[in-house]
Amino acid sequence: MSTQASLAPTLLPSDLRAALAAIVGEANLRDDAQSLALVSEDIWSVSPHRALLIVAPANTQELAAVVRLAAQAGVDLAPRGAGMSYTSGYIPATDTTITLGMQRMNRILAISKDDMTITVEAGCSWKAIDDALAPLGLRLPFWGPMSGIWSTIGGGLSNLNAMFGCGHYGTSSESVIAISVVLADGSVLKTGARGTDGETPFYRHYGPDLAGLFMGDAGTLGIKAEVTFRLMRRPQHEDSASFSFKTGPQMLEALAEMARAGIAAETCGFDPGLTKVRMRRMGMTADVKALGAVMLKEKNLFKSIKSAVKMATAGRNFIEEEEYPLHITAEGRSAEGVAHDMATAREIAARFDGVEIANTIAKVIRAMPFPPPNSILGPEGESWVPVHGQVSLTNAPKMFTDIKAYFDSMQGAFDRLGIHTGFLFSTLHNNAIVMEPVFFWPQGYRPIHASMVEPSHLAKLRQLGDAPEASALVNEAREQVKRICESYGCAHFQIGRSYRYRESRNEPFLRVLDAVKAVVDPKGTFNPSGLGFPQ
């Protein structure tokens, strides 16, 4: 991690700036120092390079024209959605980078209840889609990460997501039917079966699945413009349960068996360290908001009152301090089916010595799926950063044990520098577990945090200033966790410039990948050095 350096600005040629303004409008260009500094950092890192300009196109046509002009001018392009990367995924890697601000392309273009599809622009947020579909009784199968209030569709597909619905339907890309992608020459590639007019996507697979090439590409192969997802009817029945386990391996064994059984729409587990942080962060106001959200979600007054009484009775002390809680939600078309899934969950938890506890957190997660991203800072204003790996079901307990042993070996240094760790666990479909170790340390927040955290919440936090020694150790620890993940053959979301992707691929794979890059972006101007491509 680094702090923002004082950089002498690289000047954009005036004729290029004027030409870009003619495409998107002068009001949609930003080159003030504050804005350029903001897009030149992410939650973890600050680039040694400063973006030349921020260009915000309004639609696919403007985006294609901007990309075409940039190619002619020989400048690099870095697409930026909500800016929530922690892997240096969108920050400029050269002194000649223009940032594409994608959040203006946020329209829902079409919803077809009959064909069960929705088409949106890549700058649309997951929450905006869910809000539009809810009155129609529809939903995306995978319907968003917890950061969905801000996170954009384009960013989610470029980096991949987990959370809501992923226990049944996998990650974000598995709900995609078709995409329209702008290539480096400004042409627009369209995938999927598209009807007789060629503009009405309804099914993904028609010959080779080219849509998959642009999923998880870290914005290096094309700029996503429009995306069509398949829809499903919103499940009419759901229930949740929470369990507490004595050890992490026990919880992971139970989580793996629940994944194999296919019973949970989503799962969310914590270790004692993260539970303590969550309890410190949440105050009475947050408790009241959560209680209100759960009551509003219930479908009748009796259930609403019952949920409120249960939550109030449980209070904040329903999780033993040194145990591992697991929260799951089941959903389905019938109450009987959901009840069967919940009974199976309870049987599995008991098999691994899990004890059922109040399902307060599980209910709040569903009732408030897209909270403000205040959790990108610790309870006292500390910096926060994750590292993660998608690991096989059988390897998850062993990998956790190795990471935990490393953390235990570092505990003295962590304590001396005020570094706290935690773990988040979730499942992907029925064959992978997402393991996300997180770090909190006394490094003060930066503009990227201030741009996202609620002002009322930020006002309660201290500005802690720089903590270079602690930041260096967090960086060292993250790298060690990555090496442990590599030893278990993990996959990763949000590869950006953080994970050693190319090193994990064999030579024929790289030959094909590089051939694709040579066709779609022959000069390497899309997000240079992202995904491990040479700069």
Coordinates of C-alpha atoms in Angstrom, one line a residue:
M1 CA 0.0 0.0 0.0
S2 CA 1.2 3.5 -0.7
T3 CA 0.0 7.0 -0.1
Q4 CA -0.7 9.5 -2.8
A5 CA 2.5 11.1 -4.2
S6 CA 2.6 14.6 -5.5
L7 CA 2.7 14.1 -9.2
A8 CA 3.4 16.6 -12.0
P9 CA 0.5 16.4 -14.4
T10 CA 1.0 15.0 -17.9
L11 CA -0.8 17.3 -20.3
L12 CA -3.4 16.0 -22.7
P13 CA -3.1 17.4 -26.2
S14 CA -5.7 20.2 -26.5
D15 CA -7.0 18.9 -29.9
L16 CA -7.6 15.4 -28.3
R17 CA -9.5 17.0 -25.4
A18 CA -11.6 19.0 -27.8
A19 CA -12.4 16.0 -29.9
L20 CA -13.5 14.0 -26.8
A21 CA -15.6 16.9 -25.6
A22 CA -17.3 16.9 -29.0
I23 CA -18.3 13.3 -28.4
V24 CA -19.5 13.3 -24.7
G25 CA -20.0 17.0 -24.0
E26 CA -17.6 19.3 -22.0
A27 CA -19.6 18.7 -18.8
N28 CA -18.7 15.0 -19.0
L29 CA -15.0 15.5 -19.0
R30 CA -13.1 16.0 -15.7
D31 CA -9.5 17.0 -15.3
D32 CA -9.4 18.8 -12.0
A33 CA -6.7 17.5 -9.7
Q34 CA -9.1 16.2 -7.1
S35 CA -11.0 14.0 -9.5
L36 CA -7.9 12.7 -11.3
A37 CA -6.3 11.8 -7.9
L38 CA -9.5 9.9 -6.9
V39 CA -9.5 7.7 -10.0
S40 CA -5.8 7.1 -9.6
E41 CA -6.2 5.2 -6.4
D42 CA -8.4 2.3 -5.2
I43 CA -9.2 0.9 -1.7
W44 CA -5.8 -0.7 -1.4
S45 CA -3.3 1.2 -3.6
V46 CA -2.4 4.5 -5.0
S47 CA -0.9 4.6 -8.5
P48 CA 2.5 6.3 -9.2
H49 CA 0.8 7.5 -12.4
R50 CA -2.0 10.1 -12.6
A51 CA -4.9 9.8 -15.0
L52 CA -4.8 12.3 -17.9
L53 CA -8.6 12.8 -18.0
I54 CA -11.9 11.3 -17.0
V55 CA -14.3 10.7 -19.9
A56 CA -17.9 9.7 -19.1
P57 CA -19.8 8.4 -22.2
A58 CA -23.6 8.3 -22.1
N59 CA -24.2 5.3 -24.3
T60 CA -22.6 2.6 -26.5
Q61 CA -22.3 4.9 -29.5
E62 CA -20.4 7.5 -27.5
L63 CA -18.3 4.8 -25.8
A64 CA -17.3 3.3 -29.2
A65 CA -16.4 6.8 -30.5
V66 CA -14.2 7.6 -27.5
V67 CA -12.4 4.2 -27.8
R68 CA -11.8 4.8 -31.5
L69 CA -10.4 8.2 -30.9
A70 CA -8.2 7.1 -28.1
A71 CA -6.8 4.3 -30.4
Q72 CA -6.0 6.9 -33.0
A73 CA -4.3 9.1 -30.5
G74 CA -2.3 6.3 -29.0
V75 CA -3.5 6.7 -25.4
D76 CA -4.4 4.0 -22.9
L77 CA -7.9 3.4 -21.4
A78 CA -8.8 2.2 -18.0
P79 CA -12.6 1.5 -17.4
R80 CA -13.8 2.4 -13.9
G81 CA -17.2 1.5 -12.5
A82 CA -17.9 2.2 -8.8
G83 CA -14.2 2.2 -7.9
M84 CA -14.4 -0.5 -5.2
S85 CA -11.4 -2.5 -6.4
Y86 CA -8.7 -3.5 -3.9
T87 CA -6.4 -5.2 -6.5
S88 CA -5.2 -2.1 -8.4
G89 CA -7.7 -3.2 -11.0
Y90 CA -8.5 0.2 -12.7
I91 CA -5.9 2.6 -11.6
P92 CA -3.6 4.0 -14.4
A93 CA -0.5 2.0 -15.1
T94 CA 1.0 4.5 -17.5
D95 CA 1.3 8.3 -17.8
T96 CA -0.9 8.2 -20.9
T97 CA -4.1 6.7 -19.4
I98 CA -7.6 8.1 -19.8
T99 CA -10.1 6.9 -17.3
L100 CA -13.5 5.8 -18.7
G101 CA -16.1 6.8 -16.1
M102 CA -18.8 4.2 -16.8
Q103 CA -21.5 5.2 -14.2
R104 CA -23.2 7.5 -16.6
M105 CA -24.1 4.5 -18.7
N106 CA -26.6 3.3 -16.1
R107 CA -29.9 2.8 -18.0
I108 CA -32.1 -0.3 -18.0
L109 CA -32.7 -0.7 -21.7
A110 CA -35.3 -3.4 -21.8
I111 CA -37.2 -5.9 -19.6
S112 CA -39.1 -8.8 -21.2
K113 CA -41.3 -10.7 -18.9
D114 CA -42.3 -13.0 -21.7
D115 CA -38.7 -13.9 -22.7
M116 CA -37.4 -13.6 -19.2
T117 CA -34.6 -11.2 -20.1
I118 CA -33.3 -7.8 -19.0
T119 CA -30.8 -5.7 -20.9
V120 CA -28.9 -3.0 -19.1
E121 CA -25.9 -0.7 -19.7
A122 CA -22.7 -1.7 -18.0
G123 CA -22.7 1.3 -15.6
C124 CA -26.0 0.2 -14.0
S125 CA -25.8 -1.0 -10.4
W126 CA -27.0 -4.3 -9.1
K127 CA -29.4 -2.5 -6.7
A128 CA -31.0 -0.5 -9.5
I129 CA -31.7 -3.7 -11.4
D130 CA -33.3 -5.4 -8.3
D131 CA -35.4 -2.4 -7.6
A132 CA -36.7 -2.3 -11.2
L133 CA -37.5 -6.1 -11.2
A134 CA -39.1 -6.4 -7.7
P135 CA -42.5 -4.8 -8.6
L136 CA -42.7 -7.3 -11.6
G137 CA -42.1 -10.3 -9.3
L138 CA -38.8 -11.0 -11.1
R139 CA -35.2 -11.3 -10.2
L140 CA -31.8 -12.1 -11.6
P141 CA -30.6 -15.6 -10.6
F142 CA -27.4 -14.2 -9.2
W143 CA -28.7 -10.8 -8.0
G144 CA -25.7 -9.0 -6.7
P145 CA -22.8 -8.6 -4.2
M146 CA -23.3 -6.9 -0.9
S147 CA -21.7 -3.8 -2.4
G148 CA -24.5 -3.8 -5.0
I149 CA -25.7 -0.3 -3.9
W150 CA -22.6 1.0 -5.8
S151 CA -21.1 -1.8 -7.7
T152 CA -21.7 -1.8 -11.4
I153 CA -22.6 -4.6 -13.8
G154 CA -19.5 -4.0 -16.0
G155 CA -17.2 -4.0 -13.0
G156 CA -18.9 -7.1 -11.6
L157 CA -18.5 -9.1 -14.8
S158 CA -14.9 -7.9 -15.4
N159 CA -14.0 -9.0 -11.9
L160 CA -16.8 -11.5 -11.0
N161 CA -18.9 -11.5 -7.9
A162 CA -20.3 -13.7 -5.2
M163 CA -23.1 -13.5 -2.7
F164 CA -26.9 -13.2 -3.4
G165 CA -28.1 -16.3 -5.2
C166 CA -24.7 -17.7 -5.8
G167 CA -25.3 -20.8 -3.7
H168 CA -27.8 -22.0 -6.4
Y169 CA -26.8 -20.1 -9.5
G170 CA -23.0 -19.4 -9.3
T171 CA -21.2 -16.1 -9.9
S172 CA -22.4 -13.1 -11.8
S173 CA -21.3 -14.3 -15.2
E174 CA -23.4 -17.4 -15.0
S175 CA -26.6 -15.4 -15.3
V176 CA -25.4 -13.6 -18.4
I177 CA -27.1 -14.3 -21.8
A178 CA -25.4 -11.8 -24.0
I179 CA -23.0 -8.8 -24.0
S180 CA -22.1 -6.0 -26.3
V181 CA -18.4 -5.1 -26.0
V182 CA -16.4 -2.3 -27.5
L183 CA -13.1 -3.5 -28.9
A184 CA -9.9 -1.4 -29.2
D185 CA -10.7 -0.2 -32.7
G186 CA -14.1 1.1 -31.7
S187 CA -16.1 -1.8 -33.2
V188 CA -18.8 -3.4 -31.2
L189 CA -18.7 -7.2 -30.7
K190 CA -22.1 -8.8 -29.8
T191 CA -22.6 -12.3 -28.4
G192 CA -25.4 -14.7 -28.0
A193 CA -28.5 -15.7 -30.0
R194 CA -30.2 -12.5 -31.0
G195 CA -33.4 -13.1 -32.8
T196 CA -34.1 -12.2 -36.5
D197 CA -33.3 -8.6 -36.0
G198 CA -29.9 -9.4 -34.5
E199 CA -30.7 -6.9 -31.6
T200 CA -32.9 -9.0 -29.4
P201 CA -30.8 -11.4 -27.3
F202 CA -32.6 -14.3 -25.7
Y203 CA -30.1 -17.1 -25.3
R204 CA -26.4 -17.3 -24.7
H205 CA -25.1 -20.4 -26.4
Y206 CA -24.9 -20.2 -30.2
G207 CA -21.6 -21.8 -31.3
P208 CA -18.4 -21.0 -29.2
D209 CA -19.2 -19.1 -26.1
L210 CA -17.4 -15.8 -26.8
A211 CA -19.2 -14.1 -24.0
G212 CA -17.2 -16.1 -21.6
L213 CA -14.0 -14.5 -22.9
F214 CA -14.9 -11.2 -21.5
M215 CA -15.9 -12.4 -18.0
G216 CA -13.3 -11.9 -15.4
D217 CA -11.0 -10.2 -17.9
A218 CA -10.2 -7.2 -15.6
G219 CA -11.2 -4.8 -18.4
T220 CA -8.3 -5.9 -20.6
L221 CA -10.1 -7.5 -23.6
G222 CA -12.9 -5.1 -24.2
I223 CA -15.1 -2.4 -22.6
K224 CA -18.5 -3.8 -21.6
A225 CA -21.3 -1.6 -22.9
E226 CA -24.5 -3.6 -22.7
V227 CA -25.4 -6.8 -20.9
T228 CA -28.4 -9.1 -21.1
F229 CA -29.3 -11.3 -18.2
R230 CA -31.7 -14.1 -17.8
L231 CA -34.5 -13.6 -15.3
M232 CA -36.4 -15.8 -12.9
R233 CA -39.5 -15.4 -10.9
R234 CA -38.8 -14.2 -7.4
P235 CA -39.1 -17.2 -5.0
Q236 CA -42.2 -16.9 -2.9
H237 CA -40.8 -18.7 0.1
E238 CA -37.6 -18.3 2.1
D239 CA -36.3 -19.0 5.5
S240 CA -32.9 -18.6 7.2
A241 CA -30.9 -20.2 10.0
S242 CA -27.7 -19.5 11.8
F243 CA -25.3 -21.9 13.5
S244 CA -22.3 -21.6 15.7
F245 CA -19.3 -24.0 15.5
K246 CA -16.4 -24.5 17.8
T247 CA -13.7 -24.4 15.1
G248 CA -13.2 -23.1 11.6
P249 CA -12.6 -26.6 10.1
Q250 CA -15.8 -27.9 11.6
M251 CA -17.7 -24.9 10.1
L252 CA -16.1 -25.4 6.7
E253 CA -16.9 -29.1 6.7
A254 CA -20.5 -28.3 7.4
L255 CA -20.5 -25.5 4.8
A256 CA -19.1 -27.9 2.2
E257 CA -21.7 -30.5 2.9
M258 CA -24.5 -27.9 2.6
A259 CA -23.0 -26.8 -0.7
R260 CA -23.1 -30.4 -2.0
A261 CA -26.7 -30.7 -0.8
G262 CA -27.6 -27.6 -2.8
I263 CA -29.9 -26.3 0.0
A264 CA -28.8 -22.6 0.4
A265 CA -29.3 -19.7 -2.0
E266 CA -26.4 -18.0 -0.2
T267 CA -24.2 -18.6 2.8
C268 CA -22.1 -16.3 4.9
G269 CA -19.7 -17.4 7.6
F270 CA -17.3 -15.5 9.9
D271 CA -14.5 -16.2 12.2
P272 CA -14.3 -14.8 15.8
G273 CA -12.1 -11.9 14.6
L274 CA -14.5 -10.6 12.1
T275 CA -17.5 -11.1 14.4
K276 CA -15.8 -8.9 17.0
V277 CA -15.2 -6.1 14.4
R278 CA -18.8 -6.3 13.2
M279 CA -20.2 -6.0 16.7
R280 CA -17.9 -3.0 17.4
R281 CA -18.9 -1.3 14.2
M282 CA -22.7 -1.5 14.6
G283 CA -24.4 0.8 16.9
M284 CA -27.9 1.3 18.2
T285 CA -29.0 3.2 15.1
A286 CA -27.9 0.4 12.9
D287 CA -29.7 -2.1 15.1
V288 CA -33.0 -0.1 14.8
K289 CA -32.6 0.2 11.0
A290 CA -32.0 -3.6 10.7
L291 CA -35.0 -4.4 12.9
G292 CA -37.2 -2.1 10.7
A293 CA -35.9 -3.7 7.5
V294 CA -36.7 -7.2 8.7
M295 CA -40.2 -6.2 9.8
L296 CA -40.9 -4.6 6.5
K297 CA -39.8 -7.7 4.6
E298 CA -42.2 -10.0 6.4
K299 CA -45.5 -10.6 4.5
N300 CA -47.9 -10.4 7.4
L301 CA -48.2 -8.5 10.6
F302 CA -47.9 -11.6 12.8
K303 CA -44.6 -12.6 11.3
S304 CA -43.4 -9.1 11.4
I305 CA -44.0 -8.8 15.2
K306 CA -42.6 -12.3 15.8
S307 CA -39.4 -11.4 14.0
A308 CA -39.0 -8.2 15.9
V309 CA -39.5 -9.9 19.2
K310 CA -37.1 -12.6 18.3
M311 CA -34.4 -10.1 17.3
A312 CA -34.9 -7.9 20.3
T313 CA -34.7 -10.9 22.6
A314 CA -31.5 -12.2 21.0
G315 CA -29.8 -8.8 21.3
R316 CA -26.1 -8.7 20.4
N317 CA -24.8 -11.6 22.5
F318 CA -26.1 -14.6 20.7
I319 CA -22.7 -15.6 19.2
E320 CA -20.1 -17.0 21.6
E321 CA -17.0 -14.8 21.3
E322 CA -14.6 -17.5 20.1
E323 CA -16.9 -19.5 17.9
Y324 CA -17.5 -19.5 14.1
P325 CA -21.0 -18.5 13.1
L326 CA -22.6 -19.5 9.8
H327 CA -25.7 -17.9 8.3
I328 CA -27.7 -19.4 5.5
T329 CA -30.8 -18.6 3.5
A330 CA -33.0 -21.1 1.7
E331 CA -35.5 -20.1 -0.9
G332 CA -38.0 -21.9 -3.2
R333 CA -41.4 -22.2 -4.9
S334 CA -43.0 -24.0 -2.0
A335 CA -43.0 -23.7 1.7
E336 CA -42.5 -27.5 1.9
G337 CA -39.4 -27.4 -0.2
V338 CA -37.8 -24.6 1.8
A339 CA -38.7 -26.4 5.1
H340 CA -37.0 -29.6 3.7
D341 CA -33.9 -27.6 2.9
M342 CA -33.8 -26.0 6.3
A343 CA -34.3 -29.4 8.0
T344 CA -31.3 -30.7 6.0
A345 CA -29.2 -27.7 7.0
R346 CA -30.0 -28.4 10.7
E347 CA -29.1 -32.0 10.3
I348 CA -25.8 -31.2 8.6
A349 CA -24.9 -28.6 11.2
A350 CA -25.6 -31.0 14.0
R351 CA -23.4 -33.6 12.3
F352 CA -20.5 -31.3 12.7
D353 CA -21.3 -30.2 16.2
G354 CA -23.0 -26.9 15.1
V355 CA -25.4 -25.3 17.5
E356 CA -28.4 -23.3 16.1
I357 CA -28.4 -19.7 17.3
A358 CA -30.6 -16.7 16.7
N359 CA -30.9 -16.1 12.9
T360 CA -30.7 -12.3 13.3
I361 CA -27.8 -11.7 11.0
A362 CA -29.1 -14.0 8.3
K363 CA -32.4 -12.2 8.3
V364 CA -30.8 -8.8 8.2
I365 CA -28.5 -9.8 5.3
R366 CA -31.7 -10.6 3.3
A367 CA -33.7 -7.6 4.5
M368 CA -30.8 -5.2 3.8
P369 CA -28.9 -6.8 1.0
F370 CA -27.2 -3.7 -0.3
P371 CA -26.1 -1.6 2.7
P372 CA -23.9 1.6 2.3
P373 CA -20.3 0.5 2.1
N374 CA -19.3 1.8 5.5
S375 CA -17.5 -1.5 6.2
I376 CA -14.6 -0.5 3.9
L377 CA -13.3 1.2 7.1
G378 CA -12.8 -0.3 10.5
P379 CA -14.9 0.7 13.5
E380 CA -12.3 3.4 14.5
G381 CA -11.5 4.6 11.0
E382 CA -8.9 1.9 10.3
S383 CA -8.1 0.9 6.8
W384 CA -9.5 -2.4 5.6
V385 CA -8.4 -4.7 2.8
P386 CA -9.2 -8.3 1.9
V387 CA -7.4 -11.0 0.0
H388 CA -9.2 -14.2 -1.1
G389 CA -9.3 -17.4 -3.0
Q390 CA -12.0 -19.8 -4.4
V391 CA -11.0 -23.2 -3.0
S392 CA -12.3 -26.7 -3.6
L393 CA -14.7 -28.1 -0.9
T394 CA -12.2 -30.7 0.2
N395 CA -9.3 -28.3 0.5
A396 CA -11.1 -25.5 2.3
P397 CA -10.5 -26.8 5.9
K398 CA -6.8 -27.4 5.2
M399 CA -6.2 -24.1 3.6
F400 CA -8.0 -22.3 6.5
T401 CA -5.7 -24.1 8.9
D402 CA -2.6 -23.1 7.0
I403 CA -3.6 -19.4 6.8
K404 CA -4.7 -19.4 10.5
A405 CA -1.4 -20.9 11.5
Y406 CA 0.5 -18.2 9.6
F407 CA -1.6 -15.5 11.3
D408 CA -1.0 -17.1 14.7
S409 CA 2.8 -17.0 14.0
M410 CA 2.5 -13.3 13.2
Q411 CA 0.3 -12.4 16.1
G412 CA 3.0 -10.7 18.1
A413 CA 3.9 -8.4 15.2
F414 CA 0.2 -7.8 14.4
D415 CA -0.5 -6.8 18.0
R416 CA 2.5 -4.5 18.2
L417 CA 1.3 -2.6 15.1
G418 CA -2.4 -2.7 15.7
I419 CA -3.3 -5.1 12.9
H420 CA -6.4 -7.2 13.3
T421 CA -7.5 -10.1 11.0
G422 CA -10.7 -11.8 10.2
F423 CA -12.2 -14.3 7.8
L424 CA -15.4 -14.3 5.6
F425 CA -16.6 -17.6 4.0
S426 CA -19.3 -18.2 1.4
T427 CA -20.2 -20.9 -1.2
L428 CA -20.3 -20.8 -5.0
H429 CA -22.9 -23.2 -6.4
N430 CA -22.2 -26.6 -5.1
N431 CA -18.4 -27.0 -5.7
A432 CA -16.4 -24.1 -4.3
I433 CA -15.9 -22.1 -1.1
V434 CA -14.8 -18.4 -1.2
M435 CA -12.4 -17.8 1.7
E436 CA -11.6 -14.1 2.3
P437 CA -9.1 -13.2 5.0
V438 CA -9.4 -9.5 5.8
F439 CA -7.0 -7.0 7.6
F440 CA -7.7 -3.9 9.6
W441 CA -4.8 -1.6 10.6
P442 CA -4.3 2.0 11.8
Q443 CA -3.8 3.6 8.5
G444 CA -6.0 6.7 7.9
Y445 CA -8.6 6.8 5.3
R446 CA -8.1 8.4 1.9
P447 CA -10.3 10.2 -0.7
I448 CA -11.5 6.9 -2.1
H449 CA -13.0 6.0 1.2
A450 CA -14.5 9.4 1.8
S451 CA -16.2 9.2 -1.6
M452 CA -18.1 6.0 -0.7
V453 CA -18.7 6.0 3.1
E454 CA -21.8 7.7 4.3
P455 CA -20.9 11.3 5.5
S456 CA -22.7 10.8 8.8
H457 CA -20.7 7.6 9.4
L458 CA -17.4 9.1 8.3
A459 CA -17.9 12.0 10.7
K460 CA -17.8 9.6 13.6
L461 CA -14.5 8.1 12.6
R462 CA -11.0 9.4 13.4
Q463 CA -8.5 10.3 10.7
L464 CA -5.6 8.1 11.8
G465 CA -2.9 9.4 9.5
D466 CA -0.1 7.2 8.0
A467 CA 1.1 3.9 9.5
P468 CA 3.8 2.9 7.1
E469 CA 5.2 0.0 9.1
A470 CA 1.8 -1.6 9.7
S471 CA 0.9 -1.0 6.0
A472 CA 4.1 -2.8 4.9
L473 CA 3.4 -5.8 7.1
V474 CA -0.2 -6.0 5.8
N475 CA 1.2 -6.1 2.3
E476 CA 3.7 -8.8 3.3
A477 CA 0.9 -10.8 5.0
R478 CA -1.4 -10.5 2.0
E479 CA 1.3 -11.8 -0.3
Q480 CA 1.9 -14.8 2.0
V481 CA -1.8 -15.6 2.0
K482 CA -1.8 -15.5 -1.8
R483 CA 1.1 -18.0 -1.9
I484 CA -0.9 -20.3 0.4
C485 CA -3.9 -20.0 -1.9
E486 CA -1.6 -20.9 -4.8
S487 CA -0.5 -24.0 -3.0
Y488 CA -4.2 -25.2 -3.0
G489 CA -4.8 -24.3 -6.7
C490 CA -7.2 -21.5 -5.9
A491 CA -9.0 -19.4 -8.4
H492 CA -9.6 -15.7 -7.7
F493 CA -12.1 -12.9 -8.4
Q494 CA -11.0 -9.4 -9.1
I495 CA -7.6 -10.5 -10.4
G496 CA -6.6 -6.9 -11.5
R497 CA -2.9 -6.5 -11.0
S498 CA -2.8 -8.4 -7.7
Y499 CA -2.9 -12.2 -8.4
R500 CA -0.4 -14.2 -10.4
Y501 CA -2.9 -15.3 -13.0
R502 CA -0.6 -16.0 -16.0
E503 CA 1.8 -18.0 -13.8
S504 CA -1.0 -20.5 -13.1
R505 CA -1.9 -21.1 -16.8
N506 CA -0.2 -23.6 -19.1
E507 CA 1.5 -22.7 -22.3
P508 CA -1.3 -23.6 -24.7
F509 CA -3.8 -21.6 -22.7
L510 CA -1.5 -18.6 -22.8
R511 CA -1.0 -19.0 -26.5
V512 CA -4.8 -18.8 -27.0
L513 CA -5.3 -16.0 -24.5
D514 CA -2.5 -13.9 -26.1
A515 CA -4.0 -14.5 -29.6
V516 CA -7.3 -13.2 -28.4
K517 CA -5.7 -10.1 -26.9
A518 CA -3.8 -9.5 -30.2
V519 CA -7.2 -9.4 -32.1
V520 CA -9.3 -7.4 -29.7
D521 CA -6.6 -5.0 -28.4
P522 CA -3.5 -5.3 -30.6
K523 CA -1.7 -2.3 -29.1
G524 CA -2.4 -3.3 -25.5
T525 CA -4.2 0.0 -24.7
F526 CA -7.0 -1.5 -22.5
N527 CA -5.9 -1.5 -18.9
P528 CA -2.2 -2.1 -19.5
S529 CA -0.6 -4.8 -17.2
G530 CA -4.1 -5.9 -16.0
L531 CA -4.5 -9.7 -15.8
G532 CA -0.8 -10.0 -16.1
F533 CA -0.6 -8.9 -19.8
P534 CA 2.7 -7.2 -20.5
Q535 CA 2.6 -3.4 -20.3

